Short mmCIF file of C-alpha atoms in Angstrom, two decimals:
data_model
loop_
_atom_site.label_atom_id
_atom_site.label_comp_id
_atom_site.label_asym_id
_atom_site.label_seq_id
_atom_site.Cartn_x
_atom_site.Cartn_y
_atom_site.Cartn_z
CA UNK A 1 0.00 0.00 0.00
CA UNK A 2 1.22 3.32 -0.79
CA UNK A 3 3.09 5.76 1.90
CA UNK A 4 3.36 9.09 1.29
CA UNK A 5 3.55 11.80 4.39
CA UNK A 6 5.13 15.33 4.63
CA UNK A 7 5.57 18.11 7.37
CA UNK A 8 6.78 21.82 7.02
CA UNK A 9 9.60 22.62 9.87
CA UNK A 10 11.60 25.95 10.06
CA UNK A 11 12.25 27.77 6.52
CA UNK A 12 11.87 23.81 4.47
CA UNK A 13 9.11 21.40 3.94
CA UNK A 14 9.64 17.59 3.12
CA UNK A 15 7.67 15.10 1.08
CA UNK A 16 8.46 11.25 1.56
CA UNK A 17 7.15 8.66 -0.42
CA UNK A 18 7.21 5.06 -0.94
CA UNK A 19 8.88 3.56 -4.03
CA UNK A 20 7.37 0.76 -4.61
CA UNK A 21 5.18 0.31 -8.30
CA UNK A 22 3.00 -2.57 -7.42
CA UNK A 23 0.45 -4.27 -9.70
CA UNK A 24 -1.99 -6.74 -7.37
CA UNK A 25 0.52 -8.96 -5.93
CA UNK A 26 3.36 -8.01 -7.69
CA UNK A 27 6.42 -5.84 -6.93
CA UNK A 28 7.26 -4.35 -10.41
CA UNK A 29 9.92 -2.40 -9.08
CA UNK A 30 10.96 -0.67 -5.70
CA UNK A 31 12.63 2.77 -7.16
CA UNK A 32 9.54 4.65 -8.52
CA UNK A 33 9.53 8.20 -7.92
CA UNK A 34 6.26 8.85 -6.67
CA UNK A 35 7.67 12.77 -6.42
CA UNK A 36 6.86 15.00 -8.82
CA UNK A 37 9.07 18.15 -9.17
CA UNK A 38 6.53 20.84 -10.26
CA UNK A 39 8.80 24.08 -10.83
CA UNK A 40 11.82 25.47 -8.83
CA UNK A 41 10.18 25.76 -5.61
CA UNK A 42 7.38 23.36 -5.86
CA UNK A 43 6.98 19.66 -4.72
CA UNK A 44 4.05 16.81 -5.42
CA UNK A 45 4.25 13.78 -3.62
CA UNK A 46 1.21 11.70 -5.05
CA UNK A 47 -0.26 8.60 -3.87
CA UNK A 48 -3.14 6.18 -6.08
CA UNK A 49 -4.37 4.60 -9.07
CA UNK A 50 -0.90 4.33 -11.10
CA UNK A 51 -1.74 5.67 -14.16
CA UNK A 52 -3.63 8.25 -12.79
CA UNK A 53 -1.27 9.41 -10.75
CA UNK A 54 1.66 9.31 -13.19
CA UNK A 55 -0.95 11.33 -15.55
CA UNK A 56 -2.35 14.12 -13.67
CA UNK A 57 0.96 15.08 -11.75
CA UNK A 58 2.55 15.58 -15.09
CA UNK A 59 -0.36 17.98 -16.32
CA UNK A 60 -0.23 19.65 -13.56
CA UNK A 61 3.38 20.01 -13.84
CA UNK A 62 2.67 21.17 -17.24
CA UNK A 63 -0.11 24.07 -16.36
CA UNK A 64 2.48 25.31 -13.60
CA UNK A 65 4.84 25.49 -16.44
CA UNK A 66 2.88 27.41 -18.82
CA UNK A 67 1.65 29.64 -16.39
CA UNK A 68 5.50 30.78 -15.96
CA UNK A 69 5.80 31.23 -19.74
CA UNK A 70 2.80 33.01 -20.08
CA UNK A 71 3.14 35.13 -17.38
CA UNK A 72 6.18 35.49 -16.83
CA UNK A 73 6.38 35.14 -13.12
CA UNK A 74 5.76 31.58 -10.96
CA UNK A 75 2.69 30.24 -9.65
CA UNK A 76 2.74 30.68 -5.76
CA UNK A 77 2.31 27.24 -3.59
CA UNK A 78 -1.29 28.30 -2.60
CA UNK A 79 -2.04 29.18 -5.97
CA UNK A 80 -0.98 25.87 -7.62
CA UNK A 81 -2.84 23.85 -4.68
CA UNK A 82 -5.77 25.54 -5.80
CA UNK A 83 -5.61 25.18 -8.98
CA UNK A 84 -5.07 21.15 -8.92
CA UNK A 85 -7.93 21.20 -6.55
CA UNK A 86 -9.90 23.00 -9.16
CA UNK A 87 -9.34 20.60 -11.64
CA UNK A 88 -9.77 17.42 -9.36
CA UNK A 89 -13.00 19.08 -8.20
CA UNK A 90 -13.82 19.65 -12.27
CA UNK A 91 -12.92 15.91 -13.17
CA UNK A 92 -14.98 14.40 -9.51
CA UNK A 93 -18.20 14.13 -11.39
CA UNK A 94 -17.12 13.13 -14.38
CA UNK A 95 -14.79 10.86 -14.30
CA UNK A 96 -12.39 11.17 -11.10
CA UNK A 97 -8.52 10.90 -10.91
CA UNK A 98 -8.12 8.25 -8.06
CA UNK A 99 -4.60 10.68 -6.65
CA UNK A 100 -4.23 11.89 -3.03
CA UNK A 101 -1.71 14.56 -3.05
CA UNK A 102 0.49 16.20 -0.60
CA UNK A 103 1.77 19.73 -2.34
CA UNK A 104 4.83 21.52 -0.46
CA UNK A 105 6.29 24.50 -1.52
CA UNK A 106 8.43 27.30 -0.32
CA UNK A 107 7.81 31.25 -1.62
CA UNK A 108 9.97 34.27 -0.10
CA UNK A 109 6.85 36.10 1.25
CA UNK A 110 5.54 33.01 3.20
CA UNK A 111 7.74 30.62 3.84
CA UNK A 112 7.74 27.16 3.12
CA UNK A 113 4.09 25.75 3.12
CA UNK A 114 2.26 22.21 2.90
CA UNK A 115 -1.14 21.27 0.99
CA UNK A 116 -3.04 18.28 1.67
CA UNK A 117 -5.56 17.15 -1.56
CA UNK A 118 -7.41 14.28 -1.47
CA UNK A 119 -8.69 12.46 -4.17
CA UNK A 120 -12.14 13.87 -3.95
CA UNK A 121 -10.66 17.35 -3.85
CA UNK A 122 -10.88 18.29 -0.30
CA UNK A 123 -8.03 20.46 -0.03
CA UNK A 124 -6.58 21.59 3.33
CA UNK A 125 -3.19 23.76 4.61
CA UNK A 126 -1.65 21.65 7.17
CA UNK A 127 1.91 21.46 8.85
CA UNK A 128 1.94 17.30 8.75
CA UNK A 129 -0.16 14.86 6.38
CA UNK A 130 0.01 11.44 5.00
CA UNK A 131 -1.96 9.22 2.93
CA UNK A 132 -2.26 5.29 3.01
CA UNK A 133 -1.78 2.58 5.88
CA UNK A 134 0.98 3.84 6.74
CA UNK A 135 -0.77 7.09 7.41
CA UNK A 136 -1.76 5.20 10.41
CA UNK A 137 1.68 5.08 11.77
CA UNK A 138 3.46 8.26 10.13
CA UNK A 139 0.66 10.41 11.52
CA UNK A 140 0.94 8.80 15.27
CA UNK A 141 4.45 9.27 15.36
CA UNK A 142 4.24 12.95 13.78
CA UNK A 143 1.63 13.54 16.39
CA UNK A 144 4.14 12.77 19.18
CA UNK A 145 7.08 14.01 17.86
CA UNK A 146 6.08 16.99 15.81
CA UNK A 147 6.48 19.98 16.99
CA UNK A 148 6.84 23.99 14.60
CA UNK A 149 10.32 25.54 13.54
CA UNK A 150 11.94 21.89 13.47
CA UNK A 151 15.62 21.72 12.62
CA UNK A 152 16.00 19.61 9.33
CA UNK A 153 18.33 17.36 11.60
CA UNK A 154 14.90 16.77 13.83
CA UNK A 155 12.59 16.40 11.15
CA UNK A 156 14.70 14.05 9.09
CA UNK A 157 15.31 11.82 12.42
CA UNK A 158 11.05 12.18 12.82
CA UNK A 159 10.45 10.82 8.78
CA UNK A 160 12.95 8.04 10.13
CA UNK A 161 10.86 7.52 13.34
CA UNK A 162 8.00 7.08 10.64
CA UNK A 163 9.65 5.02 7.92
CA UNK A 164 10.69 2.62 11.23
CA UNK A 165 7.51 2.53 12.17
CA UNK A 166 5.77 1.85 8.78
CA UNK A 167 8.31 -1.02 8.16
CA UNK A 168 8.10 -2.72 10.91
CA UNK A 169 4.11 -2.58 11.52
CA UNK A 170 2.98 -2.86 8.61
CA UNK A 171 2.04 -6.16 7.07
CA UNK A 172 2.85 -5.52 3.09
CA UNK A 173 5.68 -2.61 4.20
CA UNK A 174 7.16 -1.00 0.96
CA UNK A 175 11.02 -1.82 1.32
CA UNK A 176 12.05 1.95 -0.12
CA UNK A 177 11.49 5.26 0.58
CA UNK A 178 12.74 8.79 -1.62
CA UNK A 179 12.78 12.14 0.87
CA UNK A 180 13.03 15.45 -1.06
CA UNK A 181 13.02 18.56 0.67
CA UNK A 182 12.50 22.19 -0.92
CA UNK A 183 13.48 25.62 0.87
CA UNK A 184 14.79 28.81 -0.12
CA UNK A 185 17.60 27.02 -2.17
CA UNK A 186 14.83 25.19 -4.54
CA UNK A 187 13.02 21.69 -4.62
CA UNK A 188 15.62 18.86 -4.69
CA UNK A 189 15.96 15.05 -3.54
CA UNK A 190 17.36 14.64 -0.41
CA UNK A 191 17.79 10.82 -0.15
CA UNK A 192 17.09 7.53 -0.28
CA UNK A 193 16.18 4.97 2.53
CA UNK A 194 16.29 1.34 0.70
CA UNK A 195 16.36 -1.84 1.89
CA UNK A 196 16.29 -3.65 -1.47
CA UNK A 197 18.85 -2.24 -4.06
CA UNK A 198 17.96 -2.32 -7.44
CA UNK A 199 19.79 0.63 -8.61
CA UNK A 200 21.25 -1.76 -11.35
CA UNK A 201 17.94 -2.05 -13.31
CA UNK A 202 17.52 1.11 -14.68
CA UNK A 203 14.83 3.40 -14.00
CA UNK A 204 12.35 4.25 -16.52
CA UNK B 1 -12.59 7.72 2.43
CA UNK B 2 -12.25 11.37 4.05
CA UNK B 3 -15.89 13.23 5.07
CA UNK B 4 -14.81 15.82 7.01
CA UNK B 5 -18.24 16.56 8.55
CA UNK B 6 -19.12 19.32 10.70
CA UNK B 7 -21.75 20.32 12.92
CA UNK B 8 -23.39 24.05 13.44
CA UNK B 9 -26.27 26.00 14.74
CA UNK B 10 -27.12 29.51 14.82
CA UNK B 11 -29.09 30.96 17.54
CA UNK B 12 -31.40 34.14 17.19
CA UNK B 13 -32.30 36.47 19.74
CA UNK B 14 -35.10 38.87 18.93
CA UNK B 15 -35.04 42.66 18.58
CA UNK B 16 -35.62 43.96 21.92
CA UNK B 17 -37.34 47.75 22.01
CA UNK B 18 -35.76 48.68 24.62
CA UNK B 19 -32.15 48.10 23.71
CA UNK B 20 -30.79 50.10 20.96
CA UNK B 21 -28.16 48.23 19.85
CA UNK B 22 -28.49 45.47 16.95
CA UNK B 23 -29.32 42.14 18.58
CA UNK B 24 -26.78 39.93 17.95
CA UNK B 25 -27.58 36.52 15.70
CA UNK B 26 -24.72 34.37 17.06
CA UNK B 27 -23.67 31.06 14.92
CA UNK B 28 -20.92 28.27 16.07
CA UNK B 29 -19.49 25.36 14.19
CA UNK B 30 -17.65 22.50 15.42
CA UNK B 31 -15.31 21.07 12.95
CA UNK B 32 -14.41 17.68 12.85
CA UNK B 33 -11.62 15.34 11.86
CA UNK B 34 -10.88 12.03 10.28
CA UNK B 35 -7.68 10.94 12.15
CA UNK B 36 -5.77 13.30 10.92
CA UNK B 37 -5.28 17.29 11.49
CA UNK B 38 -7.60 18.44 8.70
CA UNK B 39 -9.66 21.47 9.39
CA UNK B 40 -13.35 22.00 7.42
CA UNK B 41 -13.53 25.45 7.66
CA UNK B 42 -16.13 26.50 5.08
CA UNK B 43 -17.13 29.49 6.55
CA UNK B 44 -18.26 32.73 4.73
CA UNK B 45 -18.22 36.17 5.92
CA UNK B 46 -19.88 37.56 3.34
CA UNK B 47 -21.07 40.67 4.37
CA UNK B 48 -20.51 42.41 7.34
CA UNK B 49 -23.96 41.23 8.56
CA UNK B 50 -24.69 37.69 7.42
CA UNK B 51 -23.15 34.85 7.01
CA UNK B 52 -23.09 31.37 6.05
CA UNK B 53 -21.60 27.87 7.11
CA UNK B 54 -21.44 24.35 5.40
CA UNK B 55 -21.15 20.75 7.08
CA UNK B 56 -21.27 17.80 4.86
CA UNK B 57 -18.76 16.59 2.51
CA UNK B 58 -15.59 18.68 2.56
CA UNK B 59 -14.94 19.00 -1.29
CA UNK B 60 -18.52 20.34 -1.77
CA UNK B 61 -18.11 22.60 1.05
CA UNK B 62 -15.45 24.39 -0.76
CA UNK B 63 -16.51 24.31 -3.74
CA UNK B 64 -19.65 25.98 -2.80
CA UNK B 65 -17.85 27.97 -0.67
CA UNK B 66 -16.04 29.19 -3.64
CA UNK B 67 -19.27 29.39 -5.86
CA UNK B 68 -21.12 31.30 -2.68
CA UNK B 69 -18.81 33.81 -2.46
CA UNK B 70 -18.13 34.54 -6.55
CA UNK B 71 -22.19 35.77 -6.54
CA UNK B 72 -21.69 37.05 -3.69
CA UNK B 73 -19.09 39.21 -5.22
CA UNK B 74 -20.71 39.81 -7.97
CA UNK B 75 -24.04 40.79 -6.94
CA UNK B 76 -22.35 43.51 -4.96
CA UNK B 77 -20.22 44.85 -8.33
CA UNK B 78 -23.32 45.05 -9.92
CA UNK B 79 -25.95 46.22 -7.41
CA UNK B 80 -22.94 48.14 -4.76
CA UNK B 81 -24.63 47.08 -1.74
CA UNK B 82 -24.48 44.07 0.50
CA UNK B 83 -26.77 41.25 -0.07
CA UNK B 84 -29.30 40.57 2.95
CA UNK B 85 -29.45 37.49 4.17
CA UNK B 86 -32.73 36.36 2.92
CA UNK B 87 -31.84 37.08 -0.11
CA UNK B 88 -28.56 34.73 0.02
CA UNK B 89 -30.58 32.25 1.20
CA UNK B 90 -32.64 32.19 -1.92
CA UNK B 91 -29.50 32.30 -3.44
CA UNK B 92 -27.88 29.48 -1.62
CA UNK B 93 -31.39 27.44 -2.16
CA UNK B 94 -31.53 28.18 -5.68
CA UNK B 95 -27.93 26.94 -6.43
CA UNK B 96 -28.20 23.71 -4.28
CA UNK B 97 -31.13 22.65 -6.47
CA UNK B 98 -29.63 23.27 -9.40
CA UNK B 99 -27.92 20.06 -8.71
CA UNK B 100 -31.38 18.04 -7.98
CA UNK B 101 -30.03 14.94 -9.19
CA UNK B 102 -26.34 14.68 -8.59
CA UNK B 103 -26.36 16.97 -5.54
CA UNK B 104 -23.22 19.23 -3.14
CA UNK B 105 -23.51 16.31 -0.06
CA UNK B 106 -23.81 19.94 2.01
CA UNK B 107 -26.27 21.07 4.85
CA UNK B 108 -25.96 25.12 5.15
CA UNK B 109 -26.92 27.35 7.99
CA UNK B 110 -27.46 30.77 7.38
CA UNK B 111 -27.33 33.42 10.49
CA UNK B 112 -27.21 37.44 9.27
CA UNK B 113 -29.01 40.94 10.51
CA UNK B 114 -31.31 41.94 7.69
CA UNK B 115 -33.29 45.24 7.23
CA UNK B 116 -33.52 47.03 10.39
CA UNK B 117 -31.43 44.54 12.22
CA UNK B 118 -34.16 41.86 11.83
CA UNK B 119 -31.83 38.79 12.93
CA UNK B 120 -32.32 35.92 10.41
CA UNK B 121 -31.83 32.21 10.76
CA UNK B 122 -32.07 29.37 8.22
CA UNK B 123 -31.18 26.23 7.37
CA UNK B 124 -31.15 24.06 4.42
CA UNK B 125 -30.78 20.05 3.48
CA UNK B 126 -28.69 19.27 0.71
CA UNK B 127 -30.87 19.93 -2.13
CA UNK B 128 -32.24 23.55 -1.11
CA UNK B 129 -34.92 23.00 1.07
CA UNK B 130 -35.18 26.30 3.18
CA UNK B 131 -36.32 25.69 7.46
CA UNK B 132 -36.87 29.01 8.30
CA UNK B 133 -36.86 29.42 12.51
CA UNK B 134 -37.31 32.08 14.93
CA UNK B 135 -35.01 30.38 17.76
CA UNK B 136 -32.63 28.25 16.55
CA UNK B 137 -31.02 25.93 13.71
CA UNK B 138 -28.84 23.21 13.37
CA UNK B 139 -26.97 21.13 10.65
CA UNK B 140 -24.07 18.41 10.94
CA UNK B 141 -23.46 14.96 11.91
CA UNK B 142 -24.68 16.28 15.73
CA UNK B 143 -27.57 17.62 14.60
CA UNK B 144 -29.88 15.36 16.68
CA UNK B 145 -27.91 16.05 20.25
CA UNK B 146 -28.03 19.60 18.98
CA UNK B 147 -31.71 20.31 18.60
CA UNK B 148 -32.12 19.17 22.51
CA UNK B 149 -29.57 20.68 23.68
CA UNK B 150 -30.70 24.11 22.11
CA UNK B 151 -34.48 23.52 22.84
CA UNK B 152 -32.95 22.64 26.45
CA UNK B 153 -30.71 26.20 26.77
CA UNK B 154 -32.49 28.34 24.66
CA UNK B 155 -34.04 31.29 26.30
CA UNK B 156 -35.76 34.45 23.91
CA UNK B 157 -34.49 38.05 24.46
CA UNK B 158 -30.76 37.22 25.44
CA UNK B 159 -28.13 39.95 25.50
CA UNK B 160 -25.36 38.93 23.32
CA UNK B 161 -22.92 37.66 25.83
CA UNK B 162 -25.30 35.33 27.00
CA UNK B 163 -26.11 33.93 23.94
CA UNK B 164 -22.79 33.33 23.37
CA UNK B 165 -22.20 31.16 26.33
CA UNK B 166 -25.73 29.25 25.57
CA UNK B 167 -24.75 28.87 22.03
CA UNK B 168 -20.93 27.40 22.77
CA UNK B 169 -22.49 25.24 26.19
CA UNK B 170 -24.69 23.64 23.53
CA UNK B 171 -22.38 23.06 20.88
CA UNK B 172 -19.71 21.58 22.95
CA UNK B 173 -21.90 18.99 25.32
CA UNK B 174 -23.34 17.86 21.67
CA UNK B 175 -20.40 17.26 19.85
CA UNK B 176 -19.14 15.57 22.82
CA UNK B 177 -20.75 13.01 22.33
CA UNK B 178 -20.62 12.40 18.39
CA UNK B 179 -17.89 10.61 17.30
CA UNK B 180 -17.44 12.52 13.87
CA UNK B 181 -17.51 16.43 15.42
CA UNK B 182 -15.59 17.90 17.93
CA UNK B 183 -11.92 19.25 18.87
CA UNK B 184 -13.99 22.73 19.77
CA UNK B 185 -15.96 25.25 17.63
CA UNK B 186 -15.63 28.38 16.37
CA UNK B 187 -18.80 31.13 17.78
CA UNK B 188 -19.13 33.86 15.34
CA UNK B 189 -21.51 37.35 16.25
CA UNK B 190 -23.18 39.44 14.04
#
């Protein structure tokens, strides 16, 4: 089942998924980026249906990108969490995109900020959030250990509290984890936490 | 599955001769959570003397929200004065039905001061259909434990203080004891 959970500490936000692409039983592969990088300051950590997610995170990529060229400045983080609500609110009655999403960004006015989307569009501004069964245990642990204006030494010690937790609670645990992190410096991948390596098969 | 499902009422107090202030239409929400710290906030201000909250399904909330306060907007640009709350209603009636058969999964309550400071209460079911009251209404998950305790606590003619501790009393002890509302409420006064 999928993981994904994020939380917003002093001047950074972080996004952690799981990595595993699973098809009913089967592990297809345990290095999927689950992550999408929407512009320089802008990360989408999405969790669902597979081809929905791998879909609608890239169009929304694409709207945040021509919204740059066409006007010439960026989206800010509230702006682009409404506008994916918009359009998962748009497609609900029609026909629905299956993605939870958890949207972090940082701008220089506000700081670094964190959007919680779920699949039927109910979009909230929260400092921690997570999606999944392991929801269950990332949001426990966050609960204890959370607290505002974390050091990125504490928080990346808490999304190891959680990944510890996840893996050794739950039943069908995904074996990898990707963190990436975006602050004033930009949205970038912070690291890995594997325990299965198949870095030799390459990624698509 | 996340409902994030609220609970509200507004209380009314009745223009009192002697008192020449405006008499205050108080209205409180709960909100309440799936494990997890999400916040339904669907609350509209939308003029300085009505407005309007949503429990039911947290996606329609906002989008109505949204949709609420765009005519809202609008009906100011074009007319420059504030909507009164009777009118909204109609308004918020009138758009809920629209969706007769694939309905917002949202219960409104209305609470705003309308000409001469006539304090006006209403609520709604999901597809528009208006309850008009003179004492109090109530929408949300709590909704049963809500109308007692109001009916219990509710006295005509209070000043606005004391409406405000009648109106919070009988939010709280209600959502107490719901398993989908609670972690407080939120009392606004017009």
């Amino acid at each position: 089942m999928e993981c994904v959970f994020g939380l917003v500490g002093k001047g950074f936000a972080l996004v952690v998924a799981d990595a595993s692409a699973v098809h009913s039983i089967l592990l297809h592969k345990s290095n999927e980026d689950k992550i999408m990088i929407l512009d320089s300051h802008k990360l989408m950590g999405a969790s669902g249906e597979a081809g929905d997610r791998a879909q609608f995170t890239e169009y929304i990529q694409k709207n945040v990108a021509l919204y740059q060229f066409r006007n010439g400045i960026p989206l800010t983080t509230a702006a682009a969490a409404n506008f994916t609500r918009g359009e998962l609110a748009t497609a609900l009655r029609k026909s629905p995109y299956f993605v939870n999403i958890i949207l972090a960004g940082y701008d220089k006015e506000t700081g670094p900020s964190l959007y919680y989307i779920d699949y039927i569009a109910s979009m909230h501004k929260v400092d921690k959030a997570a999606f999944g069964y392991g929801s269950y245990f990332s949001l426990a642990m966050m609960d204890r250990h959370y607290h505002s204006n974390m050091t990125l030494e504490e928080a990346i010690d808490l999304v190891d509290k959680c990944i510890i937790e996840i893996r050794s609670r739950l039943v069908v645990a995904p074996p990898n984890f990707i963190i990436k992190i975006v602050d004033q410096d930009g949205a970038r991948e912070y690291g890995w936490r594997k325990s299965i390596n198949d870095d030799h098969i390459s990624a698509a | 599955m996340f409902i994030s499902l609220s609970t509200m009422e507004a209380l009314w107090w009745p223009w009192s001769e002697r008192i020449a202030s405006p008499s205050p239409v108080t209205a409180a929400s709960a909100f309440s959570f799936r494990p997890s710290p999400l916040i339904s906030r669907e609350f509209t201000r939308s003029t300085k003397r009505s407005s309007s909250a949503l429990s039911g399904l947290a996606t329609d909330a906002q989008t109505l929200y949204q949709r609420l306060v765009f005519r809202h907007k609008l009906y100011q640009l074009r007319e420059e004065r504030n909507m009164k709350p009777e009118t909204f209603a109609s308004l918020v009636s009138a758009i809920l039905y629209e969706k007769r058969f694939g309905p917002y999964f949202c219960q409104p309550v209305i609470a705003g001061l309308g000409d001469d400071n006539k304090p006006f209460i209403c609520t709604m079911d999901s597809i528009g259909a208006k309850e008009l009251a003179k004492d109090f209404v109530v929408a949300g998950t709590a909704s049963e434990s809500l109308y007692g305790a109001c009916e219990a606590m509710f006295k005509p003619d209070m000043e606005a203080e004391e409406l405000f501790e009648t109106i919070s009393q009988a939010l709280l002890s209600s959502v107490d004891r719901d398993c989908l509302s609670g972690w407080g409420g939120h009392v606004y006064v017009v």
